[in-house]
Short mmCIF file of C-alpha atoms in Angstrom, two decimals:
data_model
loop_
_atom_site.label_atom_id
_atom_site.label_comp_id
_atom_site.label_asym_id
_atom_site.label_seq_id
_atom_site.Cartn_x
_atom_site.Cartn_y
_atom_site.Cartn_z
CA MET M 288 -0.30 0.17 0.06
CA GLY M 289 1.78 3.20 -0.90
CA ARG M 290 1.42 6.61 0.23
CA PHE M 291 -0.53 9.32 -1.13
CA LYS M 292 0.46 12.61 -2.28
CA LEU M 293 0.03 15.58 -0.08
CA GLU M 294 -0.89 19.07 -1.59
CA ILE M 295 1.78 21.58 -0.74
CA LYS M 296 0.27 24.98 -0.12
CA ARG M 297 0.95 27.75 2.36
CA ILE M 298 -0.49 27.94 5.83
CA GLU M 299 -2.60 30.63 6.34
CA ASN M 300 -2.79 30.64 10.31
CA ASN M 301 0.20 32.38 11.69
CA SER M 302 0.65 30.57 14.57
CA ASN M 303 0.38 26.91 13.01
CA ARG M 304 2.80 28.14 10.45
CA GLN M 305 5.41 29.00 13.37
CA VAL M 306 4.71 25.85 14.83
CA THR M 307 5.43 23.55 11.64
CA PHE M 308 8.24 25.86 10.78
CA SER M 309 9.92 24.96 13.97
CA LYS M 310 9.11 20.99 13.41
CA CYS M 311 10.72 21.11 10.00
CA ARG M 312 13.18 23.50 11.00
CA TYR M 313 14.64 20.63 13.31
CA GLY M 314 14.08 17.66 10.95
CA LEU M 315 16.03 19.58 8.25
CA ILE M 316 19.24 20.54 10.63
CA LYS M 317 19.16 16.79 11.99
CA LYS M 318 19.19 15.45 8.12
CA ALA M 319 22.10 17.95 7.06
CA TYR M 320 24.12 16.96 10.22
CA GLU M 321 23.82 13.20 9.20
CA LEU M 322 24.15 13.88 5.63
CA SER M 323 27.78 15.70 6.70
CA ILE M 324 28.81 13.14 9.31
CA LEU M 325 28.07 10.32 6.11
CA CYS M 326 29.82 12.18 3.27
CA ASP M 327 32.22 14.09 5.28
CA ILE M 328 31.36 17.37 4.04
CA ASP M 329 30.70 20.70 5.10
CA ILE M 330 27.01 22.26 5.02
CA ALA M 331 25.67 25.40 5.73
CA LEU M 332 21.99 26.49 6.48
CA ILE M 333 20.42 29.74 6.73
CA MET M 334 16.86 30.24 7.24
CA PHE M 335 14.23 32.97 8.08
CA SER M 336 11.31 32.10 10.31
CA PRO M 337 8.08 33.53 9.45
CA SER M 338 8.44 35.99 11.77
CA GLY M 339 11.95 37.28 10.23
CA ARG M 340 14.28 35.27 12.87
CA LEU M 341 17.24 34.13 11.53
CA SER M 342 18.56 30.49 11.84
CA HIS M 343 21.40 28.87 11.33
CA PHE M 344 23.61 25.50 11.31
CA SER M 345 26.93 24.48 9.75
CA SER M 346 28.83 21.36 10.13
CA LYS M 347 32.27 21.14 11.48
CA ARG M 348 33.44 24.34 10.48
CA ARG M 349 32.25 27.85 11.83
CA PHE M 350 29.65 29.12 9.83
CA LEU M 351 31.87 32.14 9.05
CA SER M 352 34.66 30.33 7.28
CA ILE M 353 32.07 27.93 5.26
CA HIS M 354 30.56 31.42 3.70
CA ILE M 355 34.17 32.60 2.96
CA ARG M 356 34.92 29.10 1.16
CA PHE M 357 31.37 29.73 -0.82
CA GLN M 358 32.39 33.21 -2.40
#
């Protein structure tokens, strides 16, 4: 039995959107960390919440050194 495809659309309720962002942000950071360990790579994530707050994650190195390397 397969899974059905969910429709991706914007969440209109602000509080529900913030809760969903927080949950997904944690999952995304966890997956990025796992990928960095498995493949021995540097990863940097920059995210802005629906309220405009900055969140960032970097694996192994400091975020600034990864940003400089990217430029």
